[in-house]
PDB file of N, CA and C in Angstrom:
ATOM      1  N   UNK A 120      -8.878   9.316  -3.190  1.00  0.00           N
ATOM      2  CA  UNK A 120      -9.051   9.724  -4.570  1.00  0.00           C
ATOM      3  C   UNK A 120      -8.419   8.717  -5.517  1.00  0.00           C
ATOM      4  N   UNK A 121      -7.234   8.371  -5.187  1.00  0.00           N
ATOM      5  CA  UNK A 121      -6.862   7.317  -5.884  1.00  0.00           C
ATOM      6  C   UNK A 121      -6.993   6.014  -6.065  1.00  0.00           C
ATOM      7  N   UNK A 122      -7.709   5.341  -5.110  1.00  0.00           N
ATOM      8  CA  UNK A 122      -8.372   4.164  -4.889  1.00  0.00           C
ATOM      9  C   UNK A 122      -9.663   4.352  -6.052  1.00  0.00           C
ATOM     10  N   UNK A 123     -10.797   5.310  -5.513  1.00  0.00           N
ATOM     11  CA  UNK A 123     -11.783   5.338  -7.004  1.00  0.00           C
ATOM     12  C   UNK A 123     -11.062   5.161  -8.548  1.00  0.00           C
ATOM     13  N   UNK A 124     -10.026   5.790  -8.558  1.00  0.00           N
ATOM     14  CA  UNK A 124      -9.009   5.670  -9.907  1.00  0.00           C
ATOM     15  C   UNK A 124      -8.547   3.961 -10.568  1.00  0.00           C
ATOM     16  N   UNK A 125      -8.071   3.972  -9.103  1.00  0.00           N
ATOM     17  CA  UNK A 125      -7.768   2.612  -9.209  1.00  0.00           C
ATOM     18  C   UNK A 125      -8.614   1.797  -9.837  1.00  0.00           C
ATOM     19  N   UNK A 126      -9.823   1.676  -9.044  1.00  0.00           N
ATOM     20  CA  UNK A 126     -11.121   0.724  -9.045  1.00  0.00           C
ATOM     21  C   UNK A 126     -11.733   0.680 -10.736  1.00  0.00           C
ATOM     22  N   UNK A 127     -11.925   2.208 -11.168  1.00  0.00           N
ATOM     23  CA  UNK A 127     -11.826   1.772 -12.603  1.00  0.00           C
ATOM     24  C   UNK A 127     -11.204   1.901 -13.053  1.00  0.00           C
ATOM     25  N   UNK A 128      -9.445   1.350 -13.028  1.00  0.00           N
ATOM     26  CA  UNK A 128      -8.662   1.009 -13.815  1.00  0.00           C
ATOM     27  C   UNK A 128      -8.626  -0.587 -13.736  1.00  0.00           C
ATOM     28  N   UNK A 129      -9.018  -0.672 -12.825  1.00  0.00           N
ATOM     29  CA  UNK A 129      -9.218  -2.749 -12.652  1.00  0.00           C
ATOM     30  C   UNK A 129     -10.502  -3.012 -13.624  1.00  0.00           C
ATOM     31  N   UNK A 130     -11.691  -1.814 -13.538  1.00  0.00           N
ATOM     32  CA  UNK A 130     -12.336  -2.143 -13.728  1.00  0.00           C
ATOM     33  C   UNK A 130     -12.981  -2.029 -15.607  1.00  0.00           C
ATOM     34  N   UNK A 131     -11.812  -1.284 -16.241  1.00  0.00           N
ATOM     35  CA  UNK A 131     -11.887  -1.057 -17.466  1.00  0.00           C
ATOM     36  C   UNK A 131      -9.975  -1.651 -18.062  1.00  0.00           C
ATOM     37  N   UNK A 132      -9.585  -2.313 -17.244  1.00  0.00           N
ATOM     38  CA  UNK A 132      -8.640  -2.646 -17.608  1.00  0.00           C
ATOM     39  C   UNK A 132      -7.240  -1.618 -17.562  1.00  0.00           C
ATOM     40  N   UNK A 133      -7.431  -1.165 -17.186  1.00  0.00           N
ATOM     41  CA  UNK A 133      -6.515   0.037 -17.520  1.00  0.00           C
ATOM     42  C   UNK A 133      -5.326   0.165 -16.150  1.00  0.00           C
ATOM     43  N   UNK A 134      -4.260  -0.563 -16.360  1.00  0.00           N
ATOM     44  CA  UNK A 134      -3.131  -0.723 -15.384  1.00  0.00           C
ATOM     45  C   UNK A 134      -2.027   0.713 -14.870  1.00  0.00           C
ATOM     46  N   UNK A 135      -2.386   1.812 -15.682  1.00  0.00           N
ATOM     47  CA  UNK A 135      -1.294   2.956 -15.109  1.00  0.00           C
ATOM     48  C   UNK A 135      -2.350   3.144 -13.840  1.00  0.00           C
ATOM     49  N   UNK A 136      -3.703   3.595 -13.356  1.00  0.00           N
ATOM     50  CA  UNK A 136      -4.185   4.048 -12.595  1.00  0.00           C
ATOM     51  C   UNK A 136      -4.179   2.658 -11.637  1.00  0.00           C
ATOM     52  N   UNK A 137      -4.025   2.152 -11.813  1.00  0.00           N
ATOM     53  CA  UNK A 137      -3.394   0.977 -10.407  1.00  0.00           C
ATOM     54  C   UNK A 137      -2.035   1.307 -10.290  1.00  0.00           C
ATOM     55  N   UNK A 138      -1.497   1.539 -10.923  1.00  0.00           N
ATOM     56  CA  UNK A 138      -0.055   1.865 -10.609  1.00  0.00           C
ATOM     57  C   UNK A 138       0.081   3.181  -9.563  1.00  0.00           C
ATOM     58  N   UNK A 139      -0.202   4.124  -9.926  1.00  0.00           N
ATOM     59  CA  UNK A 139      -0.792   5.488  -9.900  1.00  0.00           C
ATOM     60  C   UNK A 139      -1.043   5.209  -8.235  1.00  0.00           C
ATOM     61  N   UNK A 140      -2.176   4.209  -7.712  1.00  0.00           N
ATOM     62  CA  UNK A 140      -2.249   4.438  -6.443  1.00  0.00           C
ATOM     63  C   UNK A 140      -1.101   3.523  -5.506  1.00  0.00           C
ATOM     64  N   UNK A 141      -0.415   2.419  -6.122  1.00  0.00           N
ATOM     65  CA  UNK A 141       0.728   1.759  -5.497  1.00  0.00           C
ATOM     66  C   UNK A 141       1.818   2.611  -4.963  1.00  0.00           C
ATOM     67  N   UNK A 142       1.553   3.779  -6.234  1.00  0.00           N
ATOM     68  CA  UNK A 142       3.127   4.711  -5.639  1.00  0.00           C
ATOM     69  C   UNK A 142       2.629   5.613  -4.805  1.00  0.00           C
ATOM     70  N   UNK A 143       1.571   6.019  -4.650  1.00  0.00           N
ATOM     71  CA  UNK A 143       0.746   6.756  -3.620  1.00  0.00           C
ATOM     72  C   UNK A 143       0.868   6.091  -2.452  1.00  0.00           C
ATOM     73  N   UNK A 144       0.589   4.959  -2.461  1.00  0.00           N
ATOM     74  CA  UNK A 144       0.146   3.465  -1.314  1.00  0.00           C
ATOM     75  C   UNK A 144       2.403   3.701  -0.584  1.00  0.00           C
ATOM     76  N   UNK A 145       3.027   3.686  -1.731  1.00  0.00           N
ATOM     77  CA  UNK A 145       4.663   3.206  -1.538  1.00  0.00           C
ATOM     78  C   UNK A 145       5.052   4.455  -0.549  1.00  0.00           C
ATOM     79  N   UNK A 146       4.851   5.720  -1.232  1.00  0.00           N
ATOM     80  CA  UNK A 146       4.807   7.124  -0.384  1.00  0.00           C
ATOM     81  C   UNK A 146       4.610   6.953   0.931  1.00  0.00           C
ATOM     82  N   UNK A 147       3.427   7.262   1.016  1.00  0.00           N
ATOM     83  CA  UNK A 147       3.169   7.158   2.761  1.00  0.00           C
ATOM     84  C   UNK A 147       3.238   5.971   3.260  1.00  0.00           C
ATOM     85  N   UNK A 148       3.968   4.698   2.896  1.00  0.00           N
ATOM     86  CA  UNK A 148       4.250   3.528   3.777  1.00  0.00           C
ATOM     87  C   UNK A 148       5.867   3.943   4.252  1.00  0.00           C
ATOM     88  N   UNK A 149       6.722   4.801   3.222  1.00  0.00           N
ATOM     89  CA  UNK A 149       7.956   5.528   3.425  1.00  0.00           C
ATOM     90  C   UNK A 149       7.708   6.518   4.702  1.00  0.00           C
ATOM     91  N   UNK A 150       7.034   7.530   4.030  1.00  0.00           N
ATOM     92  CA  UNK A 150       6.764   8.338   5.299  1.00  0.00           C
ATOM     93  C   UNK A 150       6.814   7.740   6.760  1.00  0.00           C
ATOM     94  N   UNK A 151       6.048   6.894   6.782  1.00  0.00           N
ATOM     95  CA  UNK A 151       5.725   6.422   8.248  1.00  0.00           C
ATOM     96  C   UNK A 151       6.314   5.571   8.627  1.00  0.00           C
ATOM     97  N   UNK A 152       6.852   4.378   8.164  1.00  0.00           N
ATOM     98  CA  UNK A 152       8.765   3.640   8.055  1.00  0.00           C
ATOM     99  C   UNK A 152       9.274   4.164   8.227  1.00  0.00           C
ATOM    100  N   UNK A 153       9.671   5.324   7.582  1.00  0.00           N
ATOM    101  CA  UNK A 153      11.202   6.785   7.933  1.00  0.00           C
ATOM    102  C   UNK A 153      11.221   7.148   9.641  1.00  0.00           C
ATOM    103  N   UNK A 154      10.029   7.389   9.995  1.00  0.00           N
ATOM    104  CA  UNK A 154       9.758   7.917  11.131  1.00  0.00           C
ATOM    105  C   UNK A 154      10.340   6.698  12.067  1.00  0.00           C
ATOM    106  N   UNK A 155       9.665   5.887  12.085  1.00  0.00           N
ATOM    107  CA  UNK A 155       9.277   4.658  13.258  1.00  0.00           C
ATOM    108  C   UNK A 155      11.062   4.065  12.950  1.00  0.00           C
ATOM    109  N   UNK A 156      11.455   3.786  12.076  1.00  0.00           N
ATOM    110  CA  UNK A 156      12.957   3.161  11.929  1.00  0.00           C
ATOM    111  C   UNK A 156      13.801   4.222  12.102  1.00  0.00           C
ATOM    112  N   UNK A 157      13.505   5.746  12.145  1.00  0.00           N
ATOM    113  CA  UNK A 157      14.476   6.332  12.938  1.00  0.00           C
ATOM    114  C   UNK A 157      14.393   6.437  14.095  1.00  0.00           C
ATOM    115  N   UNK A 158      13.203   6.675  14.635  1.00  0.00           N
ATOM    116  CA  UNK A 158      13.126   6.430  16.138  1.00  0.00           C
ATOM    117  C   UNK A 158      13.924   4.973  16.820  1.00  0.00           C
ATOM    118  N   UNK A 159      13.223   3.526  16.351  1.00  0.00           N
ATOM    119  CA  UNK A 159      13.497   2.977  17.024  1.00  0.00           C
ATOM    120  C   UNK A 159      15.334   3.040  16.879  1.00  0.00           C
ATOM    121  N   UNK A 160      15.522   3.140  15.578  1.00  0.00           N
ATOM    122  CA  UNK A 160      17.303   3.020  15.273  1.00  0.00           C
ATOM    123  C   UNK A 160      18.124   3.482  16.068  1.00  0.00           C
ATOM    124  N   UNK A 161      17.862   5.041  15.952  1.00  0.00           N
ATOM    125  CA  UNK A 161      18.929   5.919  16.830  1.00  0.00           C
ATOM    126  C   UNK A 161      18.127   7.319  17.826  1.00  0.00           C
ATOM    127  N   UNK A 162      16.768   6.865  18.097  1.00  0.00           N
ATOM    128  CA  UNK A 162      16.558   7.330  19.136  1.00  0.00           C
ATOM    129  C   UNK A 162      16.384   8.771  18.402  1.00  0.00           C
ATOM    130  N   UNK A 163      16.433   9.645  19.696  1.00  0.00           N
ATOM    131  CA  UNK A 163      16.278  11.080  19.084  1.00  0.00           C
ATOM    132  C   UNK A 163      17.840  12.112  18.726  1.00  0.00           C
ATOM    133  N   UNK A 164      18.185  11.230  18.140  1.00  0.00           N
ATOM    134  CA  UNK A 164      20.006  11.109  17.472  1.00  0.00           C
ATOM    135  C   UNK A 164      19.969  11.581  16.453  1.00  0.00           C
ATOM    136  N   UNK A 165      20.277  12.517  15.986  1.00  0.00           N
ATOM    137  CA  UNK A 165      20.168  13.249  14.286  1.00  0.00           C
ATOM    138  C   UNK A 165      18.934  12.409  13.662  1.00  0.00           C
ATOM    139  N   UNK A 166      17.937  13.265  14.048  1.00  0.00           N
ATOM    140  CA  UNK A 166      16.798  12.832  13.727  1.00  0.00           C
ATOM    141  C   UNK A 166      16.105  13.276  12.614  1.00  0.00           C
ATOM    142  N   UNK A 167      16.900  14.636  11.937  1.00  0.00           N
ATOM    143  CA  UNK A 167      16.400  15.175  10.880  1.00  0.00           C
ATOM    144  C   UNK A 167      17.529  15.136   9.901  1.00  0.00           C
ATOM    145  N   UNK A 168      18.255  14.408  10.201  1.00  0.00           N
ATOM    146  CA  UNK A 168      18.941  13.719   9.018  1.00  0.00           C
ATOM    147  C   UNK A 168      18.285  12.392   8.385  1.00  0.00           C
ATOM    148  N   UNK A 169      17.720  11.883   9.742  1.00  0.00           N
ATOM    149  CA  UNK A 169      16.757  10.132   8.966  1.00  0.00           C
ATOM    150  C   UNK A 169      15.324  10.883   8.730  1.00  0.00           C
ATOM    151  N   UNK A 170      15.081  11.736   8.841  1.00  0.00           N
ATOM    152  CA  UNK A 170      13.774  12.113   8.330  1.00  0.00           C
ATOM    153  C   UNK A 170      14.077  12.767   6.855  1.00  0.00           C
ATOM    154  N   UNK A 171      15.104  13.009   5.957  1.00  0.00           N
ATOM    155  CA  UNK A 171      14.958  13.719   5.022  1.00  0.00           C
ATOM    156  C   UNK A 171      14.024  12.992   3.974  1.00  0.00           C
ATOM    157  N   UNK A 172      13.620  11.743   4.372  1.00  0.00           N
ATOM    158  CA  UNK A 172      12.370  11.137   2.429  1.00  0.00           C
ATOM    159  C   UNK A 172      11.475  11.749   2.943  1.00  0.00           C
ATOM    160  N   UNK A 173      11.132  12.054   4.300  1.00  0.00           N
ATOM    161  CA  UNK A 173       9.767  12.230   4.705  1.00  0.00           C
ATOM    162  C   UNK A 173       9.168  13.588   4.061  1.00  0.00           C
ATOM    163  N   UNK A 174       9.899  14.718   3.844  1.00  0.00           N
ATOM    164  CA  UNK A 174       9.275  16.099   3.129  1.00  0.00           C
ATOM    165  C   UNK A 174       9.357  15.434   1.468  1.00  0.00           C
ATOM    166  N   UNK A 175      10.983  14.921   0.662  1.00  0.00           N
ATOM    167  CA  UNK A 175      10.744  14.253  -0.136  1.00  0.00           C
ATOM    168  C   UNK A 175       9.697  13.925  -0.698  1.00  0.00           C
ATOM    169  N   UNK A 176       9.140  12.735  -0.192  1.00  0.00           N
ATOM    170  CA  UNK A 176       7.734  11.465  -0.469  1.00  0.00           C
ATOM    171  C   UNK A 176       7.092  12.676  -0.540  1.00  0.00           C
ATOM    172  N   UNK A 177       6.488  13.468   0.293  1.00  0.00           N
ATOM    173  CA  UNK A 177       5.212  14.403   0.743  1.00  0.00           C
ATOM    174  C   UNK A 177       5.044  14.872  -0.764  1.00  0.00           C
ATOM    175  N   UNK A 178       6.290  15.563  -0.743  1.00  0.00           N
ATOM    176  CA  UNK A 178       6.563  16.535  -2.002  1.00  0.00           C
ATOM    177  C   UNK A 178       6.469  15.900  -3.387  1.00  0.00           C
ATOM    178  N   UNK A 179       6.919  14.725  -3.322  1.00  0.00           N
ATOM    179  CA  UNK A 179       6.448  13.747  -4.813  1.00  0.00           C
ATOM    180  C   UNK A 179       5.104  13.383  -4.876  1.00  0.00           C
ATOM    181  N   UNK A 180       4.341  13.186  -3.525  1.00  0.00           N
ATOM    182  CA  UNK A 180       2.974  12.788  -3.802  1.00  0.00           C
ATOM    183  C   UNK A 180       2.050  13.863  -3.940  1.00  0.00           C
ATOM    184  N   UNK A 181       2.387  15.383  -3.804  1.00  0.00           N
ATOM    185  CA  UNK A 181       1.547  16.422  -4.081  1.00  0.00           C
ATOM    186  C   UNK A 181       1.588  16.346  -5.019  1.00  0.00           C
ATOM    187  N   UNK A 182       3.084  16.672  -5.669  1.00  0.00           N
ATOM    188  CA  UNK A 182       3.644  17.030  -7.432  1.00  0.00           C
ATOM    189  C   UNK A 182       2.733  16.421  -8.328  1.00  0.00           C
ATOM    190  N   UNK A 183       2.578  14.846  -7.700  1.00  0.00           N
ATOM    191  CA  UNK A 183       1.773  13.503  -8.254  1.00  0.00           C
ATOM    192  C   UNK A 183       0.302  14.007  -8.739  1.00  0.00           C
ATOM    193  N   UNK A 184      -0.211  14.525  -7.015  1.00  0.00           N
ATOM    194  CA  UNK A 184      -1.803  14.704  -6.911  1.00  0.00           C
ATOM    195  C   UNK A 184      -2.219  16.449  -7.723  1.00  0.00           C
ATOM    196  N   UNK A 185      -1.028  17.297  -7.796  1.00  0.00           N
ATOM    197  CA  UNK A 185      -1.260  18.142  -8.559  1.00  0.00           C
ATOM    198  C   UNK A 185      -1.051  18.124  -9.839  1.00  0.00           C
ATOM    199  N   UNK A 186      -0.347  17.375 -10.759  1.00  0.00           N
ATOM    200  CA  UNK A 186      -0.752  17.022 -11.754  1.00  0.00           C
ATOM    201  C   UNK A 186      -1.908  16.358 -12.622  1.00  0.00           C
ATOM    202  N   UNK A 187      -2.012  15.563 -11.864  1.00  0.00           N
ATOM    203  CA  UNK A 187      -3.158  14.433 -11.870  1.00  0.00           C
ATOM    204  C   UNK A 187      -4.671  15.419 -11.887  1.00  0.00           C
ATOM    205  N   UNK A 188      -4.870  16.169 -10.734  1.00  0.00           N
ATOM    206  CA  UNK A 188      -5.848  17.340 -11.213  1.00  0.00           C
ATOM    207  C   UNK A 188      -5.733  18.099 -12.407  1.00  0.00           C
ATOM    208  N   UNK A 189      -4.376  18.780 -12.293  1.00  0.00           N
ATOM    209  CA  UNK A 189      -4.081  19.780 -13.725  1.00  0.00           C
ATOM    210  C   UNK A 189      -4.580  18.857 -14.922  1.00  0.00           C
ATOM    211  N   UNK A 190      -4.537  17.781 -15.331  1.00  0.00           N
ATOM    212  CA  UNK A 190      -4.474  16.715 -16.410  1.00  0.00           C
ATOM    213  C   UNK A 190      -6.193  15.998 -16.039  1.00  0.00           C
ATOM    214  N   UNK A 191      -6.498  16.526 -15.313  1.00  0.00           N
ATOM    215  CA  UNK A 191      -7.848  15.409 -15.327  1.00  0.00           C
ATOM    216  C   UNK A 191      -7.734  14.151 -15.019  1.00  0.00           C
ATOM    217  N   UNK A 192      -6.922  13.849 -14.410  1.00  0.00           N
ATOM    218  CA  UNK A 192      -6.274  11.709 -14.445  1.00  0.00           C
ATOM    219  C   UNK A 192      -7.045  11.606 -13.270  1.00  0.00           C
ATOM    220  N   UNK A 193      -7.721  11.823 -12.558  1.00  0.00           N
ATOM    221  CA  UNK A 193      -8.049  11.150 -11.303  1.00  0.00           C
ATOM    222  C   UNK A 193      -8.767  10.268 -11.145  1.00  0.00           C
ATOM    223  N   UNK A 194     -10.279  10.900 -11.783  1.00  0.00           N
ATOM    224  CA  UNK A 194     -11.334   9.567 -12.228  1.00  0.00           C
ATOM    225  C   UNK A 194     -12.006  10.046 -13.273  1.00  0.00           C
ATOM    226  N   UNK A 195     -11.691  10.721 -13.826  1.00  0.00           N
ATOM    227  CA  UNK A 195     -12.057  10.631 -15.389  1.00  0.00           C
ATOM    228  C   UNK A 195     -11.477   9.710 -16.803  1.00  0.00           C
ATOM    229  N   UNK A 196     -12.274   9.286 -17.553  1.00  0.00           N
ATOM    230  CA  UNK A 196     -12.043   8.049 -18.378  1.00  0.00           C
ATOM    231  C   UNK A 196     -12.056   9.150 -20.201  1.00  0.00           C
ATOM    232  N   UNK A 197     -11.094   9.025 -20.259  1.00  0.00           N
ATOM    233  CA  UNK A 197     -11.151   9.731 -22.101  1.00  0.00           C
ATOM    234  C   UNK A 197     -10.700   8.864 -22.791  1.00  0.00           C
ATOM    235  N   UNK A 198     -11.720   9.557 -23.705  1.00  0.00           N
ATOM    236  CA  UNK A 198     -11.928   8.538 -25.293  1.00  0.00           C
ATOM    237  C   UNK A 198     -10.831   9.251 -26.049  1.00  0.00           C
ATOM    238  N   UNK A 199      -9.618   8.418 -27.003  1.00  0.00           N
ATOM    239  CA  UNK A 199      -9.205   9.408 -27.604  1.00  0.00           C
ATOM    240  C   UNK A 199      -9.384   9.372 -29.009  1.00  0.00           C
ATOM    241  N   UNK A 200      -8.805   9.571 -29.940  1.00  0.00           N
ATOM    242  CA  UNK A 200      -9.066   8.835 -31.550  1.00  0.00           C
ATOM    243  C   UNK A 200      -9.203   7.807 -32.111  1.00  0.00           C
ATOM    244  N   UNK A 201     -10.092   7.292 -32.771  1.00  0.00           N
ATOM    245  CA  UNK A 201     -10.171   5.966 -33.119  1.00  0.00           C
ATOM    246  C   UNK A 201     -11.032   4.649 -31.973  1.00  0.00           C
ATOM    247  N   UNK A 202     -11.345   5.395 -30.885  1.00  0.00           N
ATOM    248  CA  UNK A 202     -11.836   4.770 -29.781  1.00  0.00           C
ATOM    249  C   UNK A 202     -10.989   4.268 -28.712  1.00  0.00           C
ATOM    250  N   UNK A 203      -9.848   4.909 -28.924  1.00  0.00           N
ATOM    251  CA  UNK A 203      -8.736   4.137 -27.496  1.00  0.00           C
ATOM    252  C   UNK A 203      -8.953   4.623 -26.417  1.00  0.00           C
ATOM    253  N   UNK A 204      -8.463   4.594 -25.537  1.00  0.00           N
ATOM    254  CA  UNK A 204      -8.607   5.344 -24.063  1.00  0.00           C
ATOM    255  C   UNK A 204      -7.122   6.039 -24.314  1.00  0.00           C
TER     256      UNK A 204
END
C-alpha cells in the first residue's frame, strides 16, 4: 500500500509519502534485525527482553497504517485552496 503512495509521491513530487514508506520499509527491517541479532547474540537467553521493538515497531506501523486510512493518505491526492496539494 505504501509503495503505490510512494510511487505518486515521486511521481507528483511530493516527498512526505516517500518518507511515509521508508519508515514503514525502517519498521520491519527492525522487526526482523531484533529477531536474527538476538538469536545469533545470546541464543535463547532472555529472549523477550531483546525482542521488546518487535511488538513496539508492529504497534507504530499499525498506529501509522491506521491513521493513514482514517485521513485518506494512502493513495489519494487532494487539492487544497488555491490549488496546493
Amino acid at each position: 500500500m505504501y509503495a503505490f503512495g510512494a510511487y505518486h509521491g515521486i511521481r507528483d513530487g511530493d516527498p512526505e509519502m516517500v518518507v511515509r514508506l521508508a519508515l514503514i520499509i525502517a519498521n520491519m527491517t527492525i522487526i526482523f534485525m531484533t529477531f536474527i541479532a538476538s538469536v545469533i547474540g545470546d541464543g535463547d537467553a532472555d529472549l523477550a527482553k531483546h525482542l521488546f521493538m518487535v511488538p513496539l515497531c508492529t504497534d507504530l506501523s499499525l498506529a501509522l497504517l491506521v491513521s493513514d486510512l482514517l485521513n485518506h493518505r494512502l493513495w489519494h491526492v487532494f487539492e487544497m485552496r488555491g490549488g496546493q496539494r
